[in-house]
PDB file of N, CA and C in Angstrom:
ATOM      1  N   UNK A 214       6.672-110.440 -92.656  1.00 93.00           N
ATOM      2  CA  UNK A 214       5.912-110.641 -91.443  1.00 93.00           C
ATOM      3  C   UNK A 214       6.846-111.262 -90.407  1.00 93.00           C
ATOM      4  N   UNK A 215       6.795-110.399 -89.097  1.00 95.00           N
ATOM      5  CA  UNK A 215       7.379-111.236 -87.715  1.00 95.00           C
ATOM      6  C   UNK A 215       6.634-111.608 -86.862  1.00 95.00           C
ATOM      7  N   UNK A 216       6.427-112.957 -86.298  1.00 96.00           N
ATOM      8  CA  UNK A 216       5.897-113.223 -85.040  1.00 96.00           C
ATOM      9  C   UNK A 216       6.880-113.237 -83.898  1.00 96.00           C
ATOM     10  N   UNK A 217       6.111-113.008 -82.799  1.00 95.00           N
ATOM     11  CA  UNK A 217       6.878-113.508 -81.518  1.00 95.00           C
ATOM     12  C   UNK A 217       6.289-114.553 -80.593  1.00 95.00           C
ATOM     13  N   UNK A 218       6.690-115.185 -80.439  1.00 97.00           N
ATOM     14  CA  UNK A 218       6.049-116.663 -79.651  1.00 97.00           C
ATOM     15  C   UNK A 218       7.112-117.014 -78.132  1.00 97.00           C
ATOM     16  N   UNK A 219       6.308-117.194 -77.354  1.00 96.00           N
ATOM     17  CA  UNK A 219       6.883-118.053 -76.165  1.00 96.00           C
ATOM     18  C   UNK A 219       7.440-118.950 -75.908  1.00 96.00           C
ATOM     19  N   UNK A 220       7.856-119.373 -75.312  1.00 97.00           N
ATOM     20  CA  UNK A 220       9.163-120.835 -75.366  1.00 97.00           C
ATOM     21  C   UNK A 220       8.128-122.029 -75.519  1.00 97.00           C
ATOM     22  N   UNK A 221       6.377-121.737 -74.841  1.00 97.00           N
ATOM     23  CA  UNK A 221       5.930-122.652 -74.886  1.00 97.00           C
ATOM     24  C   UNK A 221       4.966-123.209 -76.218  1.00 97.00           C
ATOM     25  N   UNK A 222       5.463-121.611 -77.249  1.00 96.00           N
ATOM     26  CA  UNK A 222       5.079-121.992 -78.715  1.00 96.00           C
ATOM     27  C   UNK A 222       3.974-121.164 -79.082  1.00 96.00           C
ATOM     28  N   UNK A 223       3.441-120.563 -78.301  1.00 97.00           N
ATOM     29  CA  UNK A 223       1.771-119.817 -77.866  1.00 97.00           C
ATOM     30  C   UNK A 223       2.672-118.544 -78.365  1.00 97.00           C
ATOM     31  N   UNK A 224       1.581-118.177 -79.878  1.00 97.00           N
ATOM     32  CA  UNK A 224       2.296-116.203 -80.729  1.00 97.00           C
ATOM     33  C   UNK A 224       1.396-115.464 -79.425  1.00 97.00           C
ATOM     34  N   UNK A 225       2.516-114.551 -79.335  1.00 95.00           N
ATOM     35  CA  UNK A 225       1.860-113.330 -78.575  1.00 95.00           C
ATOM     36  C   UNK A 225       1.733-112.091 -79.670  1.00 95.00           C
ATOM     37  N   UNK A 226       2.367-111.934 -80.730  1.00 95.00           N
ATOM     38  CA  UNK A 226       2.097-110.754 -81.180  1.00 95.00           C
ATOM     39  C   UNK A 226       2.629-110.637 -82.741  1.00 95.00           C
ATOM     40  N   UNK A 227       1.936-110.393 -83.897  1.00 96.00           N
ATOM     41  CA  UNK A 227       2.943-110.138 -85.298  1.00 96.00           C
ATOM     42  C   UNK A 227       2.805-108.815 -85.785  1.00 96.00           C
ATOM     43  N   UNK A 228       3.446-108.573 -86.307  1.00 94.00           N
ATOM     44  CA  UNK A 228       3.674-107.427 -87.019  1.00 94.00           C
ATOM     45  C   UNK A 228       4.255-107.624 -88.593  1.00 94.00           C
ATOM     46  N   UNK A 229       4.057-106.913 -89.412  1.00 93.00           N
ATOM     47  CA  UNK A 229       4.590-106.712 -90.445  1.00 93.00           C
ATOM     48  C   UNK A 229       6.300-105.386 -90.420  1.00 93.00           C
ATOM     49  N   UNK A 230       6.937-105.892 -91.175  1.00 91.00           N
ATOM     50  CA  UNK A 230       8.128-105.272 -90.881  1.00 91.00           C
ATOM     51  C   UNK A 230       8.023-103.814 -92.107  1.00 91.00           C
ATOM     52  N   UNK A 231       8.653-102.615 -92.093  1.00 91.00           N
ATOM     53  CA  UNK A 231       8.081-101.633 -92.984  1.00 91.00           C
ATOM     54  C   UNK A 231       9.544-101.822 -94.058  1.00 91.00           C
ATOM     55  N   UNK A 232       9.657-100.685 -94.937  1.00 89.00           N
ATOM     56  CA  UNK A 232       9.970-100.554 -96.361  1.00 89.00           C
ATOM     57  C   UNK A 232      11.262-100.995 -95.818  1.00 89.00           C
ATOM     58  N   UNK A 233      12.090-100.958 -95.249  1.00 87.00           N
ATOM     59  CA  UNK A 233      13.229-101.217 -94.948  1.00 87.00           C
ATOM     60  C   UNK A 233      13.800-102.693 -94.132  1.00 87.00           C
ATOM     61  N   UNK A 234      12.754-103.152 -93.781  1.00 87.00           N
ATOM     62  CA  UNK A 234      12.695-104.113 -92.758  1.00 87.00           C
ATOM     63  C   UNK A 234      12.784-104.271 -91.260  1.00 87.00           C
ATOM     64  N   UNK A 235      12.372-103.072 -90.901  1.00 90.00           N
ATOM     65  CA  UNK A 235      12.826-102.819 -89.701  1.00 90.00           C
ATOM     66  C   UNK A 235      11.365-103.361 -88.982  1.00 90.00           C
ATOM     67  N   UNK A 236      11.160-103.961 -87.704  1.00 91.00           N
ATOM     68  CA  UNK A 236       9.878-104.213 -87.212  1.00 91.00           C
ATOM     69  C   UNK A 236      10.287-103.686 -85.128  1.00 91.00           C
ATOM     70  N   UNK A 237       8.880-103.813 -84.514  1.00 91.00           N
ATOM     71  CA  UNK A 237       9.318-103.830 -83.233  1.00 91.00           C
ATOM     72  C   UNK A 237       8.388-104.865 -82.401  1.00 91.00           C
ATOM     73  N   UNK A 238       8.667-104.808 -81.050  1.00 91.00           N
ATOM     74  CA  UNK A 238       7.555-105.342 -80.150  1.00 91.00           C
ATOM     75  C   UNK A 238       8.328-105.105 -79.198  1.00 91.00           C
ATOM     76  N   UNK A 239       7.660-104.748 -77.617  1.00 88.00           N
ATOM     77  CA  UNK A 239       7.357-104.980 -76.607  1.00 88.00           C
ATOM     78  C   UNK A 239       6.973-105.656 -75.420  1.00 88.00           C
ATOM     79  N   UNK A 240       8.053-106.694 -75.858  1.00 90.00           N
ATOM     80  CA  UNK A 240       7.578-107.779 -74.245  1.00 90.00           C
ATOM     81  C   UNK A 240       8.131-107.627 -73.402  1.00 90.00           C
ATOM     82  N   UNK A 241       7.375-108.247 -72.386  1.00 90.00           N
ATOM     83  CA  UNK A 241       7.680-108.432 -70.852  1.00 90.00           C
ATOM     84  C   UNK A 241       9.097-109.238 -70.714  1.00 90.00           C
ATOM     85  N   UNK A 242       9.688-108.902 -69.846  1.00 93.00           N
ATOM     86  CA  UNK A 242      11.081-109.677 -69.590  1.00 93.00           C
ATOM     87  C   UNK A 242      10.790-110.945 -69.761  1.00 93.00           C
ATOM     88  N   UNK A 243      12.098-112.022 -70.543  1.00 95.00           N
ATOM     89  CA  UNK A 243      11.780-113.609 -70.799  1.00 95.00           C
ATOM     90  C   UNK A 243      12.257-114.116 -71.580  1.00 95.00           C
ATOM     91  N   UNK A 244      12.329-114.588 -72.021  1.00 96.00           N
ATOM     92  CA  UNK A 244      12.768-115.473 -73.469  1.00 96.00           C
ATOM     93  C   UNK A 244      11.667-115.914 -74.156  1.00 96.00           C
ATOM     94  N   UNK A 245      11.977-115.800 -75.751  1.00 96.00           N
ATOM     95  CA  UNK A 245      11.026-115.635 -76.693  1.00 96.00           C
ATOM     96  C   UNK A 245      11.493-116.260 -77.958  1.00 96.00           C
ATOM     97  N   UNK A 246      11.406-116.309 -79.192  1.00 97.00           N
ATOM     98  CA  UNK A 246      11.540-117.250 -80.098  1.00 97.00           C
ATOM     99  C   UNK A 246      10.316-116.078 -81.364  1.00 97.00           C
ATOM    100  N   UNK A 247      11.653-115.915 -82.472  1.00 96.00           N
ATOM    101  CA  UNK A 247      10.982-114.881 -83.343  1.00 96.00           C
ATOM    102  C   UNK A 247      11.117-115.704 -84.857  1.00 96.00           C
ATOM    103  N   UNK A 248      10.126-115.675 -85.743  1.00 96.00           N
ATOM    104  CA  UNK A 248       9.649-116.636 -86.638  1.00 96.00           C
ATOM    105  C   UNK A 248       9.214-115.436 -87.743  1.00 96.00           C
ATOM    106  N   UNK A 249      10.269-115.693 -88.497  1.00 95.00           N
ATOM    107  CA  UNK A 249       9.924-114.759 -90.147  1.00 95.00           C
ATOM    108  C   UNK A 249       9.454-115.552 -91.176  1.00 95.00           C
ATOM    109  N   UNK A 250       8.573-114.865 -91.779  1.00 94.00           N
ATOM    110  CA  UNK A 250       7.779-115.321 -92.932  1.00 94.00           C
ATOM    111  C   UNK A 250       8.700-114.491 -94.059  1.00 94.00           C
ATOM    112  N   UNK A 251       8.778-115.048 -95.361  1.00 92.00           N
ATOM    113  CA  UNK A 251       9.830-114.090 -96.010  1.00 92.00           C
ATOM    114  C   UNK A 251       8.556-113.801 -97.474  1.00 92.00           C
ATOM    115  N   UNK A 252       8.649-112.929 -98.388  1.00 90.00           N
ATOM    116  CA  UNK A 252       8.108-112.391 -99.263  1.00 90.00           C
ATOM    117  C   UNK A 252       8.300-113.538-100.041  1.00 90.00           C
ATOM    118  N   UNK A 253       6.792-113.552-100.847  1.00 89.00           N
ATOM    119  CA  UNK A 253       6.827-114.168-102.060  1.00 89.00           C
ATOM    120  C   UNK A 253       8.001-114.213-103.228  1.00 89.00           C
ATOM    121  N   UNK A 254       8.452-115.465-103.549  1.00 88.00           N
ATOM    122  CA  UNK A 254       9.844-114.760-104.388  1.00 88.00           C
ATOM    123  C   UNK A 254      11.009-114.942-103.579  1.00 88.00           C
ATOM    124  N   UNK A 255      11.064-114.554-102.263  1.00 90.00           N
ATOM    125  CA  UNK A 255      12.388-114.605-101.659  1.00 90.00           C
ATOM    126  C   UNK A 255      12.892-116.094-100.487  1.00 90.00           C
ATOM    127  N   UNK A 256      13.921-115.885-100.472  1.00 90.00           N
ATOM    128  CA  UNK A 256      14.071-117.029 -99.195  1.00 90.00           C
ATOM    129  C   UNK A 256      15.330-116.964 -98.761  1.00 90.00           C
ATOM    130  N   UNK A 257      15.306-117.550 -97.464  1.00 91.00           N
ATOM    131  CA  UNK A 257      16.314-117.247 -96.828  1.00 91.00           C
ATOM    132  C   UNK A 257      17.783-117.863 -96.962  1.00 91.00           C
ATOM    133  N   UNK A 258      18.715-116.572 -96.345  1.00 91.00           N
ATOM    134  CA  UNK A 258      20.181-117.162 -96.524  1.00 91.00           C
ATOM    135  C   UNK A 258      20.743-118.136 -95.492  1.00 91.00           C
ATOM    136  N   UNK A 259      21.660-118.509 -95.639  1.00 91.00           N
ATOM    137  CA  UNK A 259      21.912-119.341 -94.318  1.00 91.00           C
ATOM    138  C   UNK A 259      22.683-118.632 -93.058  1.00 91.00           C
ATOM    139  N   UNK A 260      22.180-118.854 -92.203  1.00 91.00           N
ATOM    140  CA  UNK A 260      22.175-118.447 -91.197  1.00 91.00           C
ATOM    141  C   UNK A 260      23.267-118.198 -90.421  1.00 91.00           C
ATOM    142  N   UNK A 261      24.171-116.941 -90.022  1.00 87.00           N
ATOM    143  CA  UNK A 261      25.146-116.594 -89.251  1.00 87.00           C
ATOM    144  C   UNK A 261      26.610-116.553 -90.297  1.00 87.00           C
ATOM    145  N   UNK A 262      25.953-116.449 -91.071  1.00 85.00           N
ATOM    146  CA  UNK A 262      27.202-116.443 -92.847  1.00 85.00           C
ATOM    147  C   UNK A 262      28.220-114.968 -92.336  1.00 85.00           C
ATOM    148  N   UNK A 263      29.787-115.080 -92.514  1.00 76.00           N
ATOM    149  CA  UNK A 263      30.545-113.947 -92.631  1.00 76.00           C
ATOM    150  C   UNK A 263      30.554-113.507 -91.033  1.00 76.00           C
ATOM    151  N   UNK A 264      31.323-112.378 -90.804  1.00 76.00           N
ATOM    152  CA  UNK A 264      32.221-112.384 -89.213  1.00 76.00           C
ATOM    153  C   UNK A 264      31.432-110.959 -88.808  1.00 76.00           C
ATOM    154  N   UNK A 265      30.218-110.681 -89.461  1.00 79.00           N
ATOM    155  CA  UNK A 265      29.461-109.624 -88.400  1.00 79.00           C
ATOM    156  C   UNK A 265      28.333-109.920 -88.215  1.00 79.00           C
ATOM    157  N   UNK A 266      28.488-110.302 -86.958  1.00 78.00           N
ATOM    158  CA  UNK A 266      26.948-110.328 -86.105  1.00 78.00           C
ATOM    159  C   UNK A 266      25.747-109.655 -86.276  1.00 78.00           C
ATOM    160  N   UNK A 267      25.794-108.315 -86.633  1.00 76.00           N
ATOM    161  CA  UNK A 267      24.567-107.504 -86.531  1.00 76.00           C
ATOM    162  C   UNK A 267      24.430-107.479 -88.287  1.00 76.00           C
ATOM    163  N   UNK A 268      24.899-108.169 -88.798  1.00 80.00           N
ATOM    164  CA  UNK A 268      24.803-108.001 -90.345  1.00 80.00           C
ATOM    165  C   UNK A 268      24.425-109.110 -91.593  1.00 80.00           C
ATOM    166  N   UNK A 269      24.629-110.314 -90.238  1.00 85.00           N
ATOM    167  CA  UNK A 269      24.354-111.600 -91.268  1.00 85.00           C
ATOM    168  C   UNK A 269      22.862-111.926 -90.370  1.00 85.00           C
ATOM    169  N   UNK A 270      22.391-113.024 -91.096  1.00 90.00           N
ATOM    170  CA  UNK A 270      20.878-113.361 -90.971  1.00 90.00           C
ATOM    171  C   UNK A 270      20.953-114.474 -89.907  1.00 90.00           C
ATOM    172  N   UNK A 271      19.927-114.440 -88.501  1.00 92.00           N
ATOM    173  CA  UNK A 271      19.963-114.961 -87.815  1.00 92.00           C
ATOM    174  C   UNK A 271      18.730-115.858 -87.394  1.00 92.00           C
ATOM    175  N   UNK A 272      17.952-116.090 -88.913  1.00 94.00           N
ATOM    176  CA  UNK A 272      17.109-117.305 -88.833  1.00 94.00           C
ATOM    177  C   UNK A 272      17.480-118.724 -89.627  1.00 94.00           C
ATOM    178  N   UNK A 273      16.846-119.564 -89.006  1.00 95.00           N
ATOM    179  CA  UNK A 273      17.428-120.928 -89.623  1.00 95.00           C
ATOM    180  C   UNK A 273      16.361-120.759 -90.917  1.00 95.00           C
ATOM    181  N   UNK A 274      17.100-121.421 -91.969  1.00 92.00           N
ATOM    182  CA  UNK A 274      16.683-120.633 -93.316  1.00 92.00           C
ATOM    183  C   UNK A 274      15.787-122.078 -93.711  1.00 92.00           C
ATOM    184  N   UNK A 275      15.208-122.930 -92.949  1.00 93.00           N
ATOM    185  CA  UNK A 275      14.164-123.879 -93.214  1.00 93.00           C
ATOM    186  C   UNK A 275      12.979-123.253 -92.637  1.00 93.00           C
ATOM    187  N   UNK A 276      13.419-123.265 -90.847  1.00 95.00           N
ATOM    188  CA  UNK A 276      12.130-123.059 -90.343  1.00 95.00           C
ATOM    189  C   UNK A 276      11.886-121.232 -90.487  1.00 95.00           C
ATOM    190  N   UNK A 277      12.656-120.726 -90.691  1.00 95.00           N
ATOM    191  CA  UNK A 277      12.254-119.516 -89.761  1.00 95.00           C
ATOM    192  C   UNK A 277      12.400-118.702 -89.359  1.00 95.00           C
ATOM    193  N   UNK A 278      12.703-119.529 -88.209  1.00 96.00           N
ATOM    194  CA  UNK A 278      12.558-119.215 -86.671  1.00 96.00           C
ATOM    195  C   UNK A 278      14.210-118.907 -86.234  1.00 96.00           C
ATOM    196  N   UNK A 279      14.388-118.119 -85.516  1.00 95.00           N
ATOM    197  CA  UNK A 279      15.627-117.709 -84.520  1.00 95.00           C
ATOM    198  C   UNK A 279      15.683-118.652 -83.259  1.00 95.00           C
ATOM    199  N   UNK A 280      16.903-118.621 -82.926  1.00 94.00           N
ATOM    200  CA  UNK A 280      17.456-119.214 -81.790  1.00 94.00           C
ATOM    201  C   UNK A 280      16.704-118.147 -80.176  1.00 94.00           C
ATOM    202  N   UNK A 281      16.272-118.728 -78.962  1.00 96.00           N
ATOM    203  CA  UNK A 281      15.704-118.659 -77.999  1.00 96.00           C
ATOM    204  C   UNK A 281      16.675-117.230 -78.296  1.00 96.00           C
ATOM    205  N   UNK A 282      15.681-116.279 -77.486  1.00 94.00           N
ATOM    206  CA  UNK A 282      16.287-114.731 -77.287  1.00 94.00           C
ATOM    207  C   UNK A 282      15.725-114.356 -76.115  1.00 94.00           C
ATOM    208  N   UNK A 283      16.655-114.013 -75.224  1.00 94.00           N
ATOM    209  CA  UNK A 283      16.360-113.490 -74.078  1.00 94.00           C
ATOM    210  C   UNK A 283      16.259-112.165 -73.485  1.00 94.00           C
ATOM    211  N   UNK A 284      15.510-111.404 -72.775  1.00 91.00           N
ATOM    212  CA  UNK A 284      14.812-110.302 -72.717  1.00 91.00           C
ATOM    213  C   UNK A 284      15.142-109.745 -71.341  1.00 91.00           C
ATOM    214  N   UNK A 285      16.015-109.154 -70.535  1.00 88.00           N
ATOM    215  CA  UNK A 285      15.732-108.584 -69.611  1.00 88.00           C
ATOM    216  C   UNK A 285      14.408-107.214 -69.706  1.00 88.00           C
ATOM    217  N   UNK A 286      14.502-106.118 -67.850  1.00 81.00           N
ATOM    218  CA  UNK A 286      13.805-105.382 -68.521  1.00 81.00           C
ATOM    219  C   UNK A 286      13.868-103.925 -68.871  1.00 81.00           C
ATOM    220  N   UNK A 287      13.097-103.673 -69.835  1.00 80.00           N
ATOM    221  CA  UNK A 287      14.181-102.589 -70.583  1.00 80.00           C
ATOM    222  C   UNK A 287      14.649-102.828 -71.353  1.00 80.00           C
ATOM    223  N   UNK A 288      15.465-103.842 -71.584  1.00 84.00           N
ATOM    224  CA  UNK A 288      16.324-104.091 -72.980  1.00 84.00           C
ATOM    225  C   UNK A 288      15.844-104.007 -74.007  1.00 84.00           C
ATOM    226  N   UNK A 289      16.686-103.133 -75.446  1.00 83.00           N
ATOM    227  CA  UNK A 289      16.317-103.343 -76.321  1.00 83.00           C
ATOM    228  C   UNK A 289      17.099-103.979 -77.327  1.00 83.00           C
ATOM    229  N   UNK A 290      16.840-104.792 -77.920  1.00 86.00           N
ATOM    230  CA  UNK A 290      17.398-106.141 -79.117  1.00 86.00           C
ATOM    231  C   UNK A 290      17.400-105.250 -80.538  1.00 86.00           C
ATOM    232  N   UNK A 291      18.344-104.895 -81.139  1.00 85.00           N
ATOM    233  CA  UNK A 291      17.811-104.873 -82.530  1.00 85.00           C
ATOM    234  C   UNK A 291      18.650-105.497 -83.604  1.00 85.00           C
ATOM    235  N   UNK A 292      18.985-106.323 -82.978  1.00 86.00           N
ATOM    236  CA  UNK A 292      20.043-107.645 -83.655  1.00 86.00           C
ATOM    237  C   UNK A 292      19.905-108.639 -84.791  1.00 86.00           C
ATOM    238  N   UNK A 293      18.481-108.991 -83.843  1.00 90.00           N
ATOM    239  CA  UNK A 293      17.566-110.180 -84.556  1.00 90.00           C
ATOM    240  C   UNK A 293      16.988-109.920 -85.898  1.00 90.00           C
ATOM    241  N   UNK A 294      17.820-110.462 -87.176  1.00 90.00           N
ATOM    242  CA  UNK A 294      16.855-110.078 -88.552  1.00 90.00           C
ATOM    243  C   UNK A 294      17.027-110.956 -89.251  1.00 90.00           C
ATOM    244  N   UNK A 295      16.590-111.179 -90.788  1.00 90.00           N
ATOM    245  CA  UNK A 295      16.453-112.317 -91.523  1.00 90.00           C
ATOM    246  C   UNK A 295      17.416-111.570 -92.974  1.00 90.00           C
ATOM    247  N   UNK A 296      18.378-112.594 -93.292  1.00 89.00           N
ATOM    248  CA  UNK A 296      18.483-112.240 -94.866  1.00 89.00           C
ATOM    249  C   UNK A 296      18.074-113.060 -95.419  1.00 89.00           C
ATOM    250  N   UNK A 297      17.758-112.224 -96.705  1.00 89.00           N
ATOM    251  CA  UNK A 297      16.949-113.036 -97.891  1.00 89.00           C
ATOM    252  C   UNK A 297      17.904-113.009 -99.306  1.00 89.00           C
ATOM    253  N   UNK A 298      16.873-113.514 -99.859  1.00 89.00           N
ATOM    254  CA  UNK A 298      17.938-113.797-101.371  1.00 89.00           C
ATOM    255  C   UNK A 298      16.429-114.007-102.235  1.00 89.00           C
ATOM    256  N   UNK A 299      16.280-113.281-103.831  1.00 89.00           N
ATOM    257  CA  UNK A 299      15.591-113.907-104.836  1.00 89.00           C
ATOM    258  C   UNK A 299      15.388-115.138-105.374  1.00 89.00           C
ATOM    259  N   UNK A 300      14.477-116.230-105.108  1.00 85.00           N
ATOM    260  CA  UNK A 300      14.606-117.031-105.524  1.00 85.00           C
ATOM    261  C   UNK A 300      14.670-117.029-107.345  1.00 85.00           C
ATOM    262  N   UNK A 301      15.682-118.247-107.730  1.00 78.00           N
ATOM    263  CA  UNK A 301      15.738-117.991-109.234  1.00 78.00           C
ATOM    264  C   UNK A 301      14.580-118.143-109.736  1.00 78.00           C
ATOM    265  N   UNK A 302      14.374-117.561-111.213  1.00 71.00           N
ATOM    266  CA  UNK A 302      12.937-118.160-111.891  1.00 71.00           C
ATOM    267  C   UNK A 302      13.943-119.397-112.939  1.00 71.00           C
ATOM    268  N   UNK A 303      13.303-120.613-112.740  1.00 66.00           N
ATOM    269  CA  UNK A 303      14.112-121.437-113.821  1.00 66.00           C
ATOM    270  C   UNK A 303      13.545-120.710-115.452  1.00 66.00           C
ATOM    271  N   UNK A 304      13.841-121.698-116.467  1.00 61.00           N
ATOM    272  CA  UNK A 304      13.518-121.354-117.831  1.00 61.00           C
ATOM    273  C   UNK A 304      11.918-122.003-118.170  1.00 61.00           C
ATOM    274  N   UNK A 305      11.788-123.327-116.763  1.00 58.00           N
ATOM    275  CA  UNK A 305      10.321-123.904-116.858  1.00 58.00           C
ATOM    276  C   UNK A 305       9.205-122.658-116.450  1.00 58.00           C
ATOM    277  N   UNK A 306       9.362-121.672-115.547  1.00 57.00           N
ATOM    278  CA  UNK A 306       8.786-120.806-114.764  1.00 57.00           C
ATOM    279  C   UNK A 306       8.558-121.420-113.428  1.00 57.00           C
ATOM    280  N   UNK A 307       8.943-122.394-113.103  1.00 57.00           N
ATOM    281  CA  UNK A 307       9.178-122.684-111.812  1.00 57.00           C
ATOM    282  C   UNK A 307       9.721-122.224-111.306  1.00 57.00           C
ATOM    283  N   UNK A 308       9.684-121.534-109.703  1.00 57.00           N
ATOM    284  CA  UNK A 308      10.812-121.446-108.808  1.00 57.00           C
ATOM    285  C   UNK A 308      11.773-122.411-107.885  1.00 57.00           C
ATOM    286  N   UNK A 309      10.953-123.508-108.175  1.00 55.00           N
ATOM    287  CA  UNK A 309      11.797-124.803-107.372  1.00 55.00           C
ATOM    288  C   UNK A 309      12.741-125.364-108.688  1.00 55.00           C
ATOM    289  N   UNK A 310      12.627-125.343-109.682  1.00 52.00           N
ATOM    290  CA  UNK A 310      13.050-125.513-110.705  1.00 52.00           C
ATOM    291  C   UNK A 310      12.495-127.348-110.614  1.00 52.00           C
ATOM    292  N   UNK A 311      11.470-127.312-110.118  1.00 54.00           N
ATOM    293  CA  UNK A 311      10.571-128.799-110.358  1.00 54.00           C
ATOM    294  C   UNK A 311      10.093-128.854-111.957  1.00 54.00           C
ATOM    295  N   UNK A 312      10.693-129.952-112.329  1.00 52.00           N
ATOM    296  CA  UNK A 312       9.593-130.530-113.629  1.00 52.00           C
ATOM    297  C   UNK A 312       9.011-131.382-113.386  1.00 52.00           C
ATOM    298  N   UNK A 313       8.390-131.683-112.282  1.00 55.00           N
ATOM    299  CA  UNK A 313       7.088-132.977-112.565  1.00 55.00           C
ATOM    300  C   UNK A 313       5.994-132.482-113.246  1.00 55.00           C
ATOM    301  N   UNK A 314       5.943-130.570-113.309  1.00 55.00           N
ATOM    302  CA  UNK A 314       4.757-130.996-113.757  1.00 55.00           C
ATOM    303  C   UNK A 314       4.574-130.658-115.697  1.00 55.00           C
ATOM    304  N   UNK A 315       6.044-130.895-116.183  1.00 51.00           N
ATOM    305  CA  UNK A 315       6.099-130.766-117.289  1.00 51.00           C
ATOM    306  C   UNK A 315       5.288-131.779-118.308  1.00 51.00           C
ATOM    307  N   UNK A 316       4.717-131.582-119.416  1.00 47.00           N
ATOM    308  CA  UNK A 316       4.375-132.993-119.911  1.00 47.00           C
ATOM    309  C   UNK A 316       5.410-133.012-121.633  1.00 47.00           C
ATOM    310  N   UNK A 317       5.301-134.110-121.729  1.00 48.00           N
ATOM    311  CA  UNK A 317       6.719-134.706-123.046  1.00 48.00           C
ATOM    312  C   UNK A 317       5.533-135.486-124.056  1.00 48.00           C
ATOM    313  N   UNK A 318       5.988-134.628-125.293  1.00 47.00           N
ATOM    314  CA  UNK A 318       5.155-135.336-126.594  1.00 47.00           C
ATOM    315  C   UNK A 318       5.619-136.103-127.149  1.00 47.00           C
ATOM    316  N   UNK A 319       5.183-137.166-127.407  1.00 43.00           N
ATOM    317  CA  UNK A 319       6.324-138.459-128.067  1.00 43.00           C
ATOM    318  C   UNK A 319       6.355-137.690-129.799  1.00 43.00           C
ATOM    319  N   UNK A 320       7.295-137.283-130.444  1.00 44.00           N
ATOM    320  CA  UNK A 320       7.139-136.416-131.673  1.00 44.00           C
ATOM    321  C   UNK A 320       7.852-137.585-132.682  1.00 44.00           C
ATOM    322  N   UNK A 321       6.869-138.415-134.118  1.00 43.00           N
ATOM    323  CA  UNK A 321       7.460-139.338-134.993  1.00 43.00           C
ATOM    324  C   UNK A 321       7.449-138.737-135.953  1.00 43.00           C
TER     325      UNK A 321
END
């Protein structure tokens, strides 16, 4: 899933991205701010990794969200994308690899 939101934070529009990841939208000339949701299972890489631009992932891999993108009119962007990565499954079945919620048998 992609949103697009305004500088002043207000989504104007989401879409789901198709089999490949490709998504679009249509705004008005401006600057905008694009916010990926990533698939169950996956999460993001860090951001601007390796020396090609149109090839490494250009969301900050906490929030999201991309750096302000600006829009003349007419222009079309197809720059802006997210890489992902599988999160591991530990051996607990956690994906955070959290054990709090393990419990320990005292065994005499």
């Amino acid at each position: 899933m992609v949103s697009l939101y305004d500088l002043s934070g207000a989504l104007l529009d989401s879409t789901a991205t198709d089999d490949s990841g490709a998504y679009a939208f249509s705004p008005a000339s401006g600057s905008y701010v694009l916010e990926f949701i990533p698939p169950a299972g996956m999460a993001f890489v860090p951001r601007g990794q390796g020396g090609d631009d149109d090839a490494d992932s250009d969301v900050d891999p906490i929030s999201g969200t991309t750096s302000i993108v600006s829009l003349t009119s007419s222009q079309t962007d197809v720059s802006r994308d997210a890489g992902l990565q599988v999160l591991p499954i530990f051996a607990d079945g956690f994906e955070s690899g959290d054990t709090s919620a393990w419990s320990e048998e005292v065994v005499q």
